Tab-separated table of C-alpha atoms and ligand atoms in Angstrom:
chain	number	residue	atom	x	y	z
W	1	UNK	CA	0.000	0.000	0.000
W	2	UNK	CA	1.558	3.425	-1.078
W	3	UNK	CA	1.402	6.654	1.201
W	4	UNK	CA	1.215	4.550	4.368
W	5	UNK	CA	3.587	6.899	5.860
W	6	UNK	CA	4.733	10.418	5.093
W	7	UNK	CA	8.304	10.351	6.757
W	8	UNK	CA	8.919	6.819	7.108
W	9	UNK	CA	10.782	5.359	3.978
W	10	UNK	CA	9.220	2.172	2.830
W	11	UNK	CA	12.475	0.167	1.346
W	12	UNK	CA	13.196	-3.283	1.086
W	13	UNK	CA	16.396	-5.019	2.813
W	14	UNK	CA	18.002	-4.573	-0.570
W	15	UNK	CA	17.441	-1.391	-0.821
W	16	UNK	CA	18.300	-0.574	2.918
W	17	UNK	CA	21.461	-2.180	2.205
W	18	UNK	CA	22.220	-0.424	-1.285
W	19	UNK	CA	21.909	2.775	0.963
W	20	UNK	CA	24.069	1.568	3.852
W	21	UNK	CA	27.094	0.918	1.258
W	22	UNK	CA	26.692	4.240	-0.740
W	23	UNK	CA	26.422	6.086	2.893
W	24	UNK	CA	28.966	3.817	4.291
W	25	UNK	CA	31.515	4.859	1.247
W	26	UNK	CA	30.201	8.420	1.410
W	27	UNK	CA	31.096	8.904	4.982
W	28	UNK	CA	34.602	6.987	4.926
W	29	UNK	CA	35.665	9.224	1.880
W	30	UNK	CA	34.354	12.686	3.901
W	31	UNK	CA	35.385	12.061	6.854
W	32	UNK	CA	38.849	11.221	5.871
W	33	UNK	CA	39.277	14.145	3.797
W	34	UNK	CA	37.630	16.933	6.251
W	35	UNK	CA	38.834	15.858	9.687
W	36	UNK	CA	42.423	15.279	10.706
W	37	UNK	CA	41.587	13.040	13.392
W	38	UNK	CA	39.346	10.478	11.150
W	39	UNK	CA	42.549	10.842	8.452
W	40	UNK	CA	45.199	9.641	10.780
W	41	UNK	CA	42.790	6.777	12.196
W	42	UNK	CA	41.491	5.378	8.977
W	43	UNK	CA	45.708	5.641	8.063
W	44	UNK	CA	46.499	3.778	11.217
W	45	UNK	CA	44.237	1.282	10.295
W	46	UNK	CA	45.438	0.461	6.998
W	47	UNK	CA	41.941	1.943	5.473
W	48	UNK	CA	41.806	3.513	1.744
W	49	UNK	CA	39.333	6.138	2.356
W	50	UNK	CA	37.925	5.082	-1.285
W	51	UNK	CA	38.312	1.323	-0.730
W	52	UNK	CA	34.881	0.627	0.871
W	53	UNK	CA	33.953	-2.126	-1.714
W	54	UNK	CA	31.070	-3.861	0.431
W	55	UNK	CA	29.419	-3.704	3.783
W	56	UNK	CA	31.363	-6.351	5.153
W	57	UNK	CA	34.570	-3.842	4.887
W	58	UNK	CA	32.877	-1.995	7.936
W	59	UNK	CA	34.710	-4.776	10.547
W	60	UNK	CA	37.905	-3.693	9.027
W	61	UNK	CA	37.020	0.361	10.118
W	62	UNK	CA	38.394	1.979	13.242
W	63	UNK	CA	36.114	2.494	16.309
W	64	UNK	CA	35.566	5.801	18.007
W	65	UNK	CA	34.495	6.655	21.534
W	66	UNK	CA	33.588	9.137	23.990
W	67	UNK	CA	37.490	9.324	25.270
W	68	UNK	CA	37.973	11.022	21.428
W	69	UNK	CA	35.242	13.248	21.632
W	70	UNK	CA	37.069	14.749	25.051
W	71	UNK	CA	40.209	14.754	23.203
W	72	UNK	CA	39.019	16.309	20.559
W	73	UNK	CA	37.433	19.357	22.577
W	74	UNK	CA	35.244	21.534	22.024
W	75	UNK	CA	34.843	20.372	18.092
W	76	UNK	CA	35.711	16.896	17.519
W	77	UNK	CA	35.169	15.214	14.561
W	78	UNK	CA	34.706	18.141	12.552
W	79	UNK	CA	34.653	17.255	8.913
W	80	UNK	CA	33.296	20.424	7.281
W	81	UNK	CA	34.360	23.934	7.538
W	82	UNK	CA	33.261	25.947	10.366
W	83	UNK	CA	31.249	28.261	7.976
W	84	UNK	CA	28.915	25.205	7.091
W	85	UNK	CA	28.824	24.845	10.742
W	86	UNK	CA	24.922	26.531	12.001
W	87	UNK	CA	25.012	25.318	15.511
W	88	UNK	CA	26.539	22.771	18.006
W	89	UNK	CA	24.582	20.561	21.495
W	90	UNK	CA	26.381	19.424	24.285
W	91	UNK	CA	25.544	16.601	26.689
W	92	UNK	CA	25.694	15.896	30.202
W	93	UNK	CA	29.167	15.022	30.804
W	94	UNK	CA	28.864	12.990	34.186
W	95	UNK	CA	32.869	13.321	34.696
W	96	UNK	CA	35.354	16.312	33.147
W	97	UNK	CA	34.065	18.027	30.003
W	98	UNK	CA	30.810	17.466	28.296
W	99	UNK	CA	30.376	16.225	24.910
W	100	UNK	CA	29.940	19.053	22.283
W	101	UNK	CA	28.760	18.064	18.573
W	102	UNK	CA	28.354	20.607	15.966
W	103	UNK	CA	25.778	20.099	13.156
W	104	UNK	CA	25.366	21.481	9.625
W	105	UNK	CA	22.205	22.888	8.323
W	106	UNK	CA	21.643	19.738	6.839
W	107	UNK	CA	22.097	17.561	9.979
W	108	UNK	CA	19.583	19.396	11.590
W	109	UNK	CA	17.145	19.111	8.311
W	110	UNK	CA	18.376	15.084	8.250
W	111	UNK	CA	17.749	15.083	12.396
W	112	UNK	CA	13.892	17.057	11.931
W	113	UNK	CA	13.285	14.127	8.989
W	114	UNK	CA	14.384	11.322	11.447
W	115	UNK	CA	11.943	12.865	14.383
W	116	UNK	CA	9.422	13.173	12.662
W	117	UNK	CA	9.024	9.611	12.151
W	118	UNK	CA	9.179	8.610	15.807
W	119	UNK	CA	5.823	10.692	16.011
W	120	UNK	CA	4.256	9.050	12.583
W	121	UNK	CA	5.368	5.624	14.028
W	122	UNK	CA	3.439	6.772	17.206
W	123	UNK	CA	0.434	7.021	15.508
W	124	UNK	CA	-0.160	10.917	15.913
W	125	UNK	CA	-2.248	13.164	13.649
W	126	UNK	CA	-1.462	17.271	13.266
W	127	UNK	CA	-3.977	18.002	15.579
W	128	UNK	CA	-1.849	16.220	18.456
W	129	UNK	CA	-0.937	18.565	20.961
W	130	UNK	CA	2.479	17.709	21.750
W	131	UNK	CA	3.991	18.788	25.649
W	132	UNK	CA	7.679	18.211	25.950
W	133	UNK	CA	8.888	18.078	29.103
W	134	UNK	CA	12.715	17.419	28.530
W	135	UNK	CA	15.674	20.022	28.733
W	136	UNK	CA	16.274	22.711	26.572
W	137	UNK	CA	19.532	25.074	25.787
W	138	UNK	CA	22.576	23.432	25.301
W	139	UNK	CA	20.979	19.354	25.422
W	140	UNK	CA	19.526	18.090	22.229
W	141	UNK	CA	16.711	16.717	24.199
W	142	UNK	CA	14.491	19.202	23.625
W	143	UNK	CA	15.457	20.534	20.427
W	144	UNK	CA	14.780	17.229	18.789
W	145	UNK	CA	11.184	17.234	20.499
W	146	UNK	CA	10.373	19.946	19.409
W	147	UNK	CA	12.091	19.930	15.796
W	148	UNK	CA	10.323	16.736	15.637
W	149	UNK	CA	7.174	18.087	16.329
W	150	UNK	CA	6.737	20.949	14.045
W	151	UNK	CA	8.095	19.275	11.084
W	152	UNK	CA	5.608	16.488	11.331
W	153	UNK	CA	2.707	19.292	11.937
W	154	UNK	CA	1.635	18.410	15.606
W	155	UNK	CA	1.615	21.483	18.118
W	156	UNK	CA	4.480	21.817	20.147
W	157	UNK	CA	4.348	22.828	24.139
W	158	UNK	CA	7.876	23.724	24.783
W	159	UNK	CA	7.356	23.525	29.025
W	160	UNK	CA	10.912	22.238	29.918
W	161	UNK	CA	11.719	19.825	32.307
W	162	UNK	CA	10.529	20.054	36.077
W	163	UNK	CA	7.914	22.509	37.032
W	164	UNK	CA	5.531	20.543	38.126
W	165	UNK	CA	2.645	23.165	38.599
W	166	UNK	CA	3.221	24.338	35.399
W	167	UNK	CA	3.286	21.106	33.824
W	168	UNK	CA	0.096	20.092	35.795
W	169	UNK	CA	-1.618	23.548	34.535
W	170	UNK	CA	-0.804	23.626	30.291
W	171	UNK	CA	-1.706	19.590	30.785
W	172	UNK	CA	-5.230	20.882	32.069
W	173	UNK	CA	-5.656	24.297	30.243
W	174	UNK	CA	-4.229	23.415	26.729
W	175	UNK	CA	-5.631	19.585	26.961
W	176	UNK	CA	-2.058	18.525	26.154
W	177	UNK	CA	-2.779	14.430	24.016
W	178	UNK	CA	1.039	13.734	24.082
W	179	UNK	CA	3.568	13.648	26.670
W	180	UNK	CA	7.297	13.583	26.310
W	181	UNK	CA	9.698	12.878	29.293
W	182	UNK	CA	11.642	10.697	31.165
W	183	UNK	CA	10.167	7.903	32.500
W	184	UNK	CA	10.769	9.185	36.396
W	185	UNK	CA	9.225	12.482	35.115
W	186	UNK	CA	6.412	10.722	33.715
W	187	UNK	CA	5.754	8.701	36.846
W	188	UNK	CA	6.130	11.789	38.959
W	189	UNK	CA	3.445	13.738	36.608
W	190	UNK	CA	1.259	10.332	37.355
W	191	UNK	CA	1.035	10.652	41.182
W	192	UNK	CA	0.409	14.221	41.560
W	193	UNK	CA	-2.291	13.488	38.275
W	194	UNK	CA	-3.750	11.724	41.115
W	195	UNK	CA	-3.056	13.325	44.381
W	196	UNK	CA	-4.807	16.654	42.966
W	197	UNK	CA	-7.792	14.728	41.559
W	198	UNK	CA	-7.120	16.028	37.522
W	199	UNK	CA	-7.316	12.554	36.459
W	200	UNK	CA	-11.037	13.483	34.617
W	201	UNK	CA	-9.525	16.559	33.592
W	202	UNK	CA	-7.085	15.967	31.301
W	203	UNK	CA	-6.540	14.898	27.671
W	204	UNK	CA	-3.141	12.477	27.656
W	205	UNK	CA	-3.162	9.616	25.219
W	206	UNK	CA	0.208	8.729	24.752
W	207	UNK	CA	3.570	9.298	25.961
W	208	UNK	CA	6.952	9.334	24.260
W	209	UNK	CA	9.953	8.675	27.197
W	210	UNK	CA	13.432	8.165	27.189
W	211	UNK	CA	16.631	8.604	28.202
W	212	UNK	CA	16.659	5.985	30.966
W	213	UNK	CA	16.313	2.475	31.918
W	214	UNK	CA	12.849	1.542	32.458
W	215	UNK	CA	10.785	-1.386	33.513
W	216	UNK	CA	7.663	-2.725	32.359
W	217	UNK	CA	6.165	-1.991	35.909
W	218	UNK	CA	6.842	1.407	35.850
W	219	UNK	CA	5.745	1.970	32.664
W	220	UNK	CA	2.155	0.263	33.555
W	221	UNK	CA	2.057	2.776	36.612
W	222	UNK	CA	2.560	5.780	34.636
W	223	UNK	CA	0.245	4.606	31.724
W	224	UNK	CA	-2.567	3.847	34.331
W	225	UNK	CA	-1.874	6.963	36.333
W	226	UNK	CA	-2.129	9.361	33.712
W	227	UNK	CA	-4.990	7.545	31.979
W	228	UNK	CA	-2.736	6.673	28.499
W	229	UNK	CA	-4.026	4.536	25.773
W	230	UNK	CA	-0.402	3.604	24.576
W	231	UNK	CA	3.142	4.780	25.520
W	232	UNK	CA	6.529	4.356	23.239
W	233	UNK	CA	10.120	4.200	24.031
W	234	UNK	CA	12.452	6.678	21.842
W	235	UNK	CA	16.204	6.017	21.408
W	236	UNK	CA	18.632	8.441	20.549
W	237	UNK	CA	22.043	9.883	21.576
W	238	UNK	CA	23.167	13.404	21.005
W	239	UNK	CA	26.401	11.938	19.060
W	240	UNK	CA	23.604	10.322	16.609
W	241	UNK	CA	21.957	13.905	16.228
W	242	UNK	CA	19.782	13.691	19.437
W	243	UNK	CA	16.639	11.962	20.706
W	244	UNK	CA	15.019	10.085	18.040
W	245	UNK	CA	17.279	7.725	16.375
W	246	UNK	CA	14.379	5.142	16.690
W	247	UNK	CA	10.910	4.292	18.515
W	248	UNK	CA	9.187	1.603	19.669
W	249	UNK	CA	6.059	1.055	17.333
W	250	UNK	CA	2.806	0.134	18.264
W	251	UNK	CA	3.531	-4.150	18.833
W	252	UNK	CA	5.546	-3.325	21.741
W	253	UNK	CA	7.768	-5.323	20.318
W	254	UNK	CA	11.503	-3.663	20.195
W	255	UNK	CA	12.744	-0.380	18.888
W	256	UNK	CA	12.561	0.445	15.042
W	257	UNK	CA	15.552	2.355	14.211
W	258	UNK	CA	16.359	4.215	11.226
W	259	UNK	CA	18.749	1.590	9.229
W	260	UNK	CA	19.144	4.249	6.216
W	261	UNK	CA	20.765	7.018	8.457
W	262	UNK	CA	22.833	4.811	10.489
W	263	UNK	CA	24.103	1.266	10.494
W	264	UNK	CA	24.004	-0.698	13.986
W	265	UNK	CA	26.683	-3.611	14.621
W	266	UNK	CA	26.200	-5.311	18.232
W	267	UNK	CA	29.822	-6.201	19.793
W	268	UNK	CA	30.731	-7.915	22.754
W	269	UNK	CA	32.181	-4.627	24.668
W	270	UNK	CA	35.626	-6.913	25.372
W	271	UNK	CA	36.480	-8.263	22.132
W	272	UNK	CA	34.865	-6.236	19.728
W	273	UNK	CA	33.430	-8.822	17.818
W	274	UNK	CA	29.940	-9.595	16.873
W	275	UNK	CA	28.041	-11.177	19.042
W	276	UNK	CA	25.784	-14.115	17.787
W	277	UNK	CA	22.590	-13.143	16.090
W	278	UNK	CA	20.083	-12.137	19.095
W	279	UNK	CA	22.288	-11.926	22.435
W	280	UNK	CA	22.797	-8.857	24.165
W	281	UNK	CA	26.089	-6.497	23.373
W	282	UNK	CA	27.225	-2.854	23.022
W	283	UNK	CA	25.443	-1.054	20.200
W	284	UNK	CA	28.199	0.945	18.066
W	285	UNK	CA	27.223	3.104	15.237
W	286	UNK	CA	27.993	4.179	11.868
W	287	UNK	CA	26.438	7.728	10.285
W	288	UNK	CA	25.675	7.583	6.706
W	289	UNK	CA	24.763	11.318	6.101
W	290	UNK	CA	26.180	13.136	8.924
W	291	UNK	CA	28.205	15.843	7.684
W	292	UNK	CA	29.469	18.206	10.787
W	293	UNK	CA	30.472	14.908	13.045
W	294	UNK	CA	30.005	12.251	11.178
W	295	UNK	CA	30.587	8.811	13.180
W	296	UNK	CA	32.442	5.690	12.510
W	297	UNK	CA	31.784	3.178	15.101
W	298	UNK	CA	31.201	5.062	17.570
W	299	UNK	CA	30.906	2.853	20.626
W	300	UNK	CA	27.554	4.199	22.498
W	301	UNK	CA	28.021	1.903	25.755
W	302	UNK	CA	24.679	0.715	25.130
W	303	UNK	CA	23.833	-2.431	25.901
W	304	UNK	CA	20.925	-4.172	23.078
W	305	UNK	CA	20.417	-6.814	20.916
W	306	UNK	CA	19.129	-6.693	17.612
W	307	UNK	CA	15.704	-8.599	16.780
W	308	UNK	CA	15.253	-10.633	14.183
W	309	UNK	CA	12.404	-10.471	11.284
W	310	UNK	CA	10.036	-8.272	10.224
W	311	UNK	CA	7.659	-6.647	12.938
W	312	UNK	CA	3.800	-7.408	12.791
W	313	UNK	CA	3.160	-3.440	12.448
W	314	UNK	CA	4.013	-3.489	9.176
W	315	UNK	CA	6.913	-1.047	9.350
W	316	UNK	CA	9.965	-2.355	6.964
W	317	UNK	CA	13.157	-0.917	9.024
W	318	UNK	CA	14.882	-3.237	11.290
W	319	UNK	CA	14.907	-3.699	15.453
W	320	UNK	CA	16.784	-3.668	18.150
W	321	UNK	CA	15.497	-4.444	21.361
W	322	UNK	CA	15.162	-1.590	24.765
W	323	UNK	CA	18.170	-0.629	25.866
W	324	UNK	CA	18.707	-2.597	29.354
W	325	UNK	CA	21.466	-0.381	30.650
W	326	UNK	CA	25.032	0.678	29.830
W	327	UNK	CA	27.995	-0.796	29.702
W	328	UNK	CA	29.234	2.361	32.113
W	329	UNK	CA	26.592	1.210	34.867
W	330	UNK	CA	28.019	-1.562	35.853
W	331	UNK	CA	29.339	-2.411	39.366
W	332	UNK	CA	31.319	-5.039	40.586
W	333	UNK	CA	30.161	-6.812	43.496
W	334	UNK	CA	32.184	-9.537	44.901
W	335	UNK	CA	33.670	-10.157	41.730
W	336	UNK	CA	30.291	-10.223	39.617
W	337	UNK	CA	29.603	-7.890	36.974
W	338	UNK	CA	26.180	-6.670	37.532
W	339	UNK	CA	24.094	-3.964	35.602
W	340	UNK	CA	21.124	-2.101	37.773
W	341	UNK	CA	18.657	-3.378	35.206
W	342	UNK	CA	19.290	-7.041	36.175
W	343	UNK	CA	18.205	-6.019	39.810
W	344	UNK	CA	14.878	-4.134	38.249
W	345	UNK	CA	13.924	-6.947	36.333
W	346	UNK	CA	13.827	-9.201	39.204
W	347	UNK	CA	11.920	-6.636	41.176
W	348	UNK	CA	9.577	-6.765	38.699
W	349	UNK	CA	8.054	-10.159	39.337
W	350	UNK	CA	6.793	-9.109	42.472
W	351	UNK	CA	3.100	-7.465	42.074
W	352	UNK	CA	3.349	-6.296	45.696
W	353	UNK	CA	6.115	-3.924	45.018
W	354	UNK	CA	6.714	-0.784	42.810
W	355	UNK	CA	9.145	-0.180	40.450
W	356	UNK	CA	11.237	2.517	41.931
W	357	UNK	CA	14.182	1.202	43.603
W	358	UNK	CA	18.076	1.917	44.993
W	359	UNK	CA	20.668	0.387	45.054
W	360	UNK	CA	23.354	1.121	48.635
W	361	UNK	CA	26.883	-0.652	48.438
W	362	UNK	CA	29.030	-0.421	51.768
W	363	UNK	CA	32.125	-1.921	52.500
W	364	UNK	CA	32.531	-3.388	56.296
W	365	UNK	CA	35.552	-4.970	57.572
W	366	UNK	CA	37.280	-5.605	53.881
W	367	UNK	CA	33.799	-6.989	52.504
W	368	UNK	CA	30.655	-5.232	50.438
W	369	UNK	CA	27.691	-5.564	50.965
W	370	UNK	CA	24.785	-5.003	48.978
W	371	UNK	CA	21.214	-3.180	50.262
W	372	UNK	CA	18.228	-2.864	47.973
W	373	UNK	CA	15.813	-0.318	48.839
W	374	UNK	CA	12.136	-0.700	47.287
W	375	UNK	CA	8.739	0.146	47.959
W	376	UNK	CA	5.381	-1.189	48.312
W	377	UNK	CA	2.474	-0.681	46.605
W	378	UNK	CA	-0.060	1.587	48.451
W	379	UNK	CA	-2.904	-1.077	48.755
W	380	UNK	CA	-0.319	-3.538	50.223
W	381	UNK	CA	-0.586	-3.661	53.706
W	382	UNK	CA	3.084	-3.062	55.515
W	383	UNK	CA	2.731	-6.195	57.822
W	384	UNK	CA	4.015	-8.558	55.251
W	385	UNK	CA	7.166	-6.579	54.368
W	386	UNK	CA	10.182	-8.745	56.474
W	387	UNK	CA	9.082	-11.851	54.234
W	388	UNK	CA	8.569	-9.620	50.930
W	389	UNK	CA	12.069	-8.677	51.765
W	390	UNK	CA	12.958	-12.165	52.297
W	391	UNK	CA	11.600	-13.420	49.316
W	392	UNK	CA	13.189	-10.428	46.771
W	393	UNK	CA	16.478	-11.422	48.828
W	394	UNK	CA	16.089	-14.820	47.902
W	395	UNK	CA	14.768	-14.455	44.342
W	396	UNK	CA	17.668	-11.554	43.348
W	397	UNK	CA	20.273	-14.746	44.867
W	398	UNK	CA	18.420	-17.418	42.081
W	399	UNK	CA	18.793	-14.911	39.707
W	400	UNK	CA	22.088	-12.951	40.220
W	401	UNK	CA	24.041	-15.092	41.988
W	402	UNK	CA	24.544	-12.673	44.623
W	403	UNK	CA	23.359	-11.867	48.397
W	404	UNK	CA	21.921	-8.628	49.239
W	405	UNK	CA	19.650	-7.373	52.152
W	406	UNK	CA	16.220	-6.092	51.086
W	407	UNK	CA	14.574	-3.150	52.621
W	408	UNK	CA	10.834	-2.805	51.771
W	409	UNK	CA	9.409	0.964	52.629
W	410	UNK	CA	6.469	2.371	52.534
W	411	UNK	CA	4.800	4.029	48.882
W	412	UNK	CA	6.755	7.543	47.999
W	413	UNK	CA	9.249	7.038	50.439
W	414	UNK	CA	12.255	6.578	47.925
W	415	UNK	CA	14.004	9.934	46.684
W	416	UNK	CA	12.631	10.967	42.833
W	417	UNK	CA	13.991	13.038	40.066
W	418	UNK	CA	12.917	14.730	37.416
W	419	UNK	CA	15.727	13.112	35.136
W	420	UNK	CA	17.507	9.775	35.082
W	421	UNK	CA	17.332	8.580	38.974
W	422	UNK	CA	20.709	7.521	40.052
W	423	UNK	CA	20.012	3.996	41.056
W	424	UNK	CA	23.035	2.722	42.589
W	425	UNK	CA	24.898	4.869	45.664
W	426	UNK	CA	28.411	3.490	46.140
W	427	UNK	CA	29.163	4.882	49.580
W	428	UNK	CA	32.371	1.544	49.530
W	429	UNK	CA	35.677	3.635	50.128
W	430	UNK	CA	38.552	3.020	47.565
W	431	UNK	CA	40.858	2.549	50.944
T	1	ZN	ZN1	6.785	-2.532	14.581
């Protein structure tokens, strides 16, 4: 059926693939020629910036990570002349200096393009009204949101993240249909929905949230709180543009990303190989149009796996699946590698207890010790909560292999945030 979808290309795998190589070639050759650093990698590595013969000669490319993008400060990767340069985003650096990325004016078209799909995968219409509650300025966050947003035709509310009255007040006055946040924020936004009684009140069908690891439990909370019809995870990075690099579609089944703007390998994060078809590795990405800072796998630190087939909605471009944490996040806990997801997801068998949760290591006496915080649900009663911590104690040991002491408090008591929650608090001494 033609015309199914405006932004969303409808190509075969051939075709996705004849537009991988020419992009793949295209960005090889440009980067090699407009940016120093690229020229003296792809040289180290024995590449001929005009060699790229087949997608298969993408294994023999450098990688490039976040440690070059500080190196290369403020403007790394640059591969066109600053003139073509029309403005640069920056993201939350968590240690040292932030990563800056500049774009050309068409990156920015290419990025409002790739947006605008997310909301046509969505299923909104132009008469969506469209409140993004992410941060603005220097993040790409809510630029892309809102790029997003008026290039597909929807109405953009540009409220910002935090300010919870306000938020509470343009969702009531304006009848906001579509919300965009973090998954905390949209949680948060849930229970004061219903603490002031605005439940009846307000218009929300669907939310778009990102940024952060989720679980299904959560999600449900926030959907039922707010009174949504259907919710959808968005990937995206600001080295890949920004938010919006792919969405989940309407089977809930994985993350559709955008296969003719970037190509996605999945590598074990020690030996840089590919892992086998379906298990869980770093995602690392290849641009095929970016001009300003273009990227040759560039190691994200996310941890995915691709899906295989095509998805019951219909939409041709391929899947990966959420992203269940990053390879930065994880701790080592009496010699075990363990990511906070892998704690959340055992959490989430338990229909007694919420979804938020924290993580405490200590050290006493030359050992660590693990202590989970969590929360019950407020129509649990509290008098069952020594063997509900018993039982999450028992069930993270099955699953994780390691022992940990639960603490089970009562509903709201664990801190929120308006942006990604820091999960784990490492209070273990490096004496
Ligand atoms: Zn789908």
């Amino acid at each position: 059926m033609a015309g199914k979808y405006r932004f969303i290309p409808e190509m075969s795998e051939e075709q996705i693939a004849d537009v991988q190589l020419e992009g793949l070639r295209w960005t090889v050759a440009h980067a090699a020629q407009g940016s120093e650093f690229y020229a003296a990698r792809l040289r180290e590595a024995g590449v001929e910036p005009g060699g790229i013969a087949s997608l298969d000669d993408l294994r023999g490319l450098p990688f490039t990570t976040a440690d070059d993008l500080k190196e290369g400060y403020p403007l790394p990767l640059l591969s066109v002349p600053e003139s073509d340069v029309v403005r640069i985003h920056g993201s939350s650096g968590t240690t040292g200096k932030r990563k800056i990325l500049s774009y050309t004016q068409d990156d920015i078209d290419t990025w409002k393009d790739m947006f605008a799909r997310c909301y046509e995968l969505a299923g909104l219409t132009t008469l969506d009204r469209v409140q993004i509650c992410v941060g603005y300025g220097l993040w790409t966050a809510g630029a892309g949101f809102q790029l997003g947003c008026e290039r597909f035709g929807a109405m953009a509310l540009p409220v910002g993240p935090g300010l919870l009255d306000i938020q509470l007040q343009i969702l009531e006055d304006l009848g906001s249909t579509v919300l965009c946040s973090t998954a905390s924020m949209a949680l948060l936004m849930g229970e004061e929905v219903q603490k002031r009684g605005l439940a009846g009140k307000i218009k929300l069908r669907k939310a778009i949230f990102g940024a952060e690891a989720h679980t299904p439990k959560m999600r449900r909370q926030f959907e039922e709180s707010l009174g949504l019809e259907d919710s959808f995870d968005i990937s995206g990075m600001t080295e890949l543009y920004g938010p919006g690099a792919g969405l989940e579609c309407k089977a809930h089944n994985g993350i559709h990303y955008w296969a003719d703007l970037y190509i996605a390998e999945i590598l074990d994060p020690e030996t840089l190989l590919p892992v086998a078809p379906g298990e869980v590795g770093e995602l690392v990405v290849t641009s095929l149009r970016k001009q300003a800072s273009p990227l040759i796998r560039y190691r994200t630190r996310d941890l995915t796996r691709l899906l295989p087939g095509r998805c019951e909605c219909g939409c041709a471009m391929p899947r990966h699946d959420k992203i269940m944490g990053r390879s930065d996040d994880m701790f080592i806990f009496r010699g075990v590698n363990i990511y906070p997801g892998q704690i959340a997801s055992v959490i989430e068998h338990f229909p007694e207890l919420a979804s938020e949760y924290q993580i405490v290591l200590s050290r006493r006496e030359g050992l660590d010790y693990m202590l989970v915080r969590v929360e019950r649900l407020p129509d649990i009663p509290g008098d069952n909560d020594a063997n509900l911590a018993k039982a999450l104690s028992d069930e993270i040991r099955r699953h994780i292999l390691v022992r940990t002491q639960v603490e089970v408090q009562k509903p709201g008591a664990l801190p929120r945030s308006f942006a990604k929650t820091k999960r784990v608090q490492d209070d273990r001494s490096e004496d």
